CSV table of C-alpha atoms in Angstrom, one decimal:
chain,number,residue,atom,x,y,z
V,9,MET,CA,0.0,0.0,0.0
V,10,HIS,CA,2.9,2.4,0.8
V,11,LEU,CA,4.5,1.6,-2.6
V,12,ILE,CA,1.3,2.8,-4.4
V,13,SER,CA,1.4,6.2,-2.7
V,14,ILE,CA,5.1,6.7,-3.6
V,15,PHE,CA,4.3,6.0,-7.2
V,16,GLY,CA,1.3,8.3,-7.0
V,17,VAL,CA,3.6,11.2,-5.7
V,18,ILE,CA,6.2,10.5,-8.4
V,19,PHE,CA,3.5,10.5,-11.1
V,20,VAL,CA,2.1,13.9,-9.9
V,21,LEU,CA,5.6,15.3,-9.8
V,22,ILE,CA,6.3,14.1,-13.4
V,23,VAL,CA,3.0,15.7,-14.6
V,24,LEU,CA,3.7,19.0,-12.9
V,25,GLY,CA,7.2,19.0,-14.3
V,26,CYS,CA,5.8,18.5,-17.8
V,27,ILE,CA,3.4,21.3,-17.3
V,28,ALA,CA,6.2,23.6,-16.1
V,29,LEU,CA,8.3,22.6,-19.1
V,30,VAL,CA,5.6,23.4,-21.6
V,31,ALA,CA,4.9,26.8,-19.9
V,32,PHE,CA,8.6,27.6,-19.9
V,33,VAL,CA,9.0,26.8,-23.6
V,34,ALA,CA,5.8,28.7,-24.5
V,35,MET,CA,7.0,31.8,-22.6
V,36,ARG,CA,10.5,31.7,-24.1
V,37,ASN,CA,9.2,31.5,-27.7
V,38,GLN,CA,7.0,34.6,-27.4
V,39,SER,CA,7.7,37.2,-30.0
V,40,PRO,CA,8.5,40.7,-28.9
V,41,THR,CA,6.1,42.3,-31.4
V,42,PRO,CA,2.8,43.5,-30.1
V,43,VAL,CA,-0.2,41.3,-30.6
V,44,SER,CA,-2.8,42.4,-33.0
V,45,PHE,CA,-6.3,41.2,-32.8
V,46,PRO,CA,-8.5,40.5,-35.9
V,47,GLY,CA,-10.5,43.6,-36.7
V,48,MET,CA,-8.1,46.0,-35.0
V,49,ARG,CA,-6.0,48.2,-37.2
V,50,GLU,CA,-3.1,50.4,-36.5
V,51,THR,CA,-3.9,54.1,-36.6
V,52,PRO,CA,-1.8,56.2,-39.0
V,53,LEU,CA,0.1,57.7,-36.1
V,54,GLN,CA,0.9,54.2,-34.8
V,55,ILE,CA,2.2,53.1,-38.2
V,56,LEU,CA,4.3,56.3,-38.4
V,57,ASP,CA,5.7,55.7,-34.9
V,58,ARG,CA,6.5,52.0,-35.8
V,59,ARG,CA,8.2,53.0,-39.1
V,60,PHE,CA,10.3,55.7,-37.3
V,61,ALA,CA,11.3,53.2,-34.5
V,62,ALA,CA,12.3,50.6,-37.1
V,63,GLY,CA,14.5,53.2,-38.9
V,64,GLU,CA,12.5,53.1,-42.1
V,65,ILE,CA,12.1,56.9,-42.0
V,66,ASP,CA,14.3,59.7,-40.6
V,67,ALA,CA,13.5,62.3,-38.0
V,68,GLU,CA,12.7,65.0,-40.5
V,69,GLU,CA,10.3,62.8,-42.5
V,70,TYR,CA,8.7,61.6,-39.2
V,71,LYS,CA,8.1,65.2,-38.0
V,72,ARG,CA,6.7,66.3,-41.3
V,73,ALA,CA,4.3,63.3,-41.5
V,74,ARG,CA,3.3,63.7,-37.8
V,75,ASP,CA,2.5,67.4,-38.3
V,76,LEU,CA,0.5,66.5,-41.4
V,77,LEU,CA,-1.5,63.8,-39.6
V,78,THR,CA,-2.2,65.8,-36.5
V,79,GLY,CA,-2.9,69.1,-38.2
V,80,ALA,CA,-0.1,70.8,-36.3
V,81,GLY,CA,1.5,72.2,-39.4
V,82,SER,CA,-1.6,73.6,-41.0
V,83,LYS,CA,-2.0,77.4,-41.2
V,84,ALA,CA,-5.7,77.9,-41.1
């Protein structure tokens, strides 16, 4: 009877270890990019920020586009 409880404890420890291993691997393989949900779109300012952060556009082009999008550069 005592042998059955030892195997039960070992089995539970193996199952918990497997769950911990799967969780560790899943967390390690997460991408650093933000998650986008279906139906959600980036705003033009978010796209502009992302392109500037990625180095696709320079600071001057970023400022010009930001002013155009926000209306800060308009002389009304």
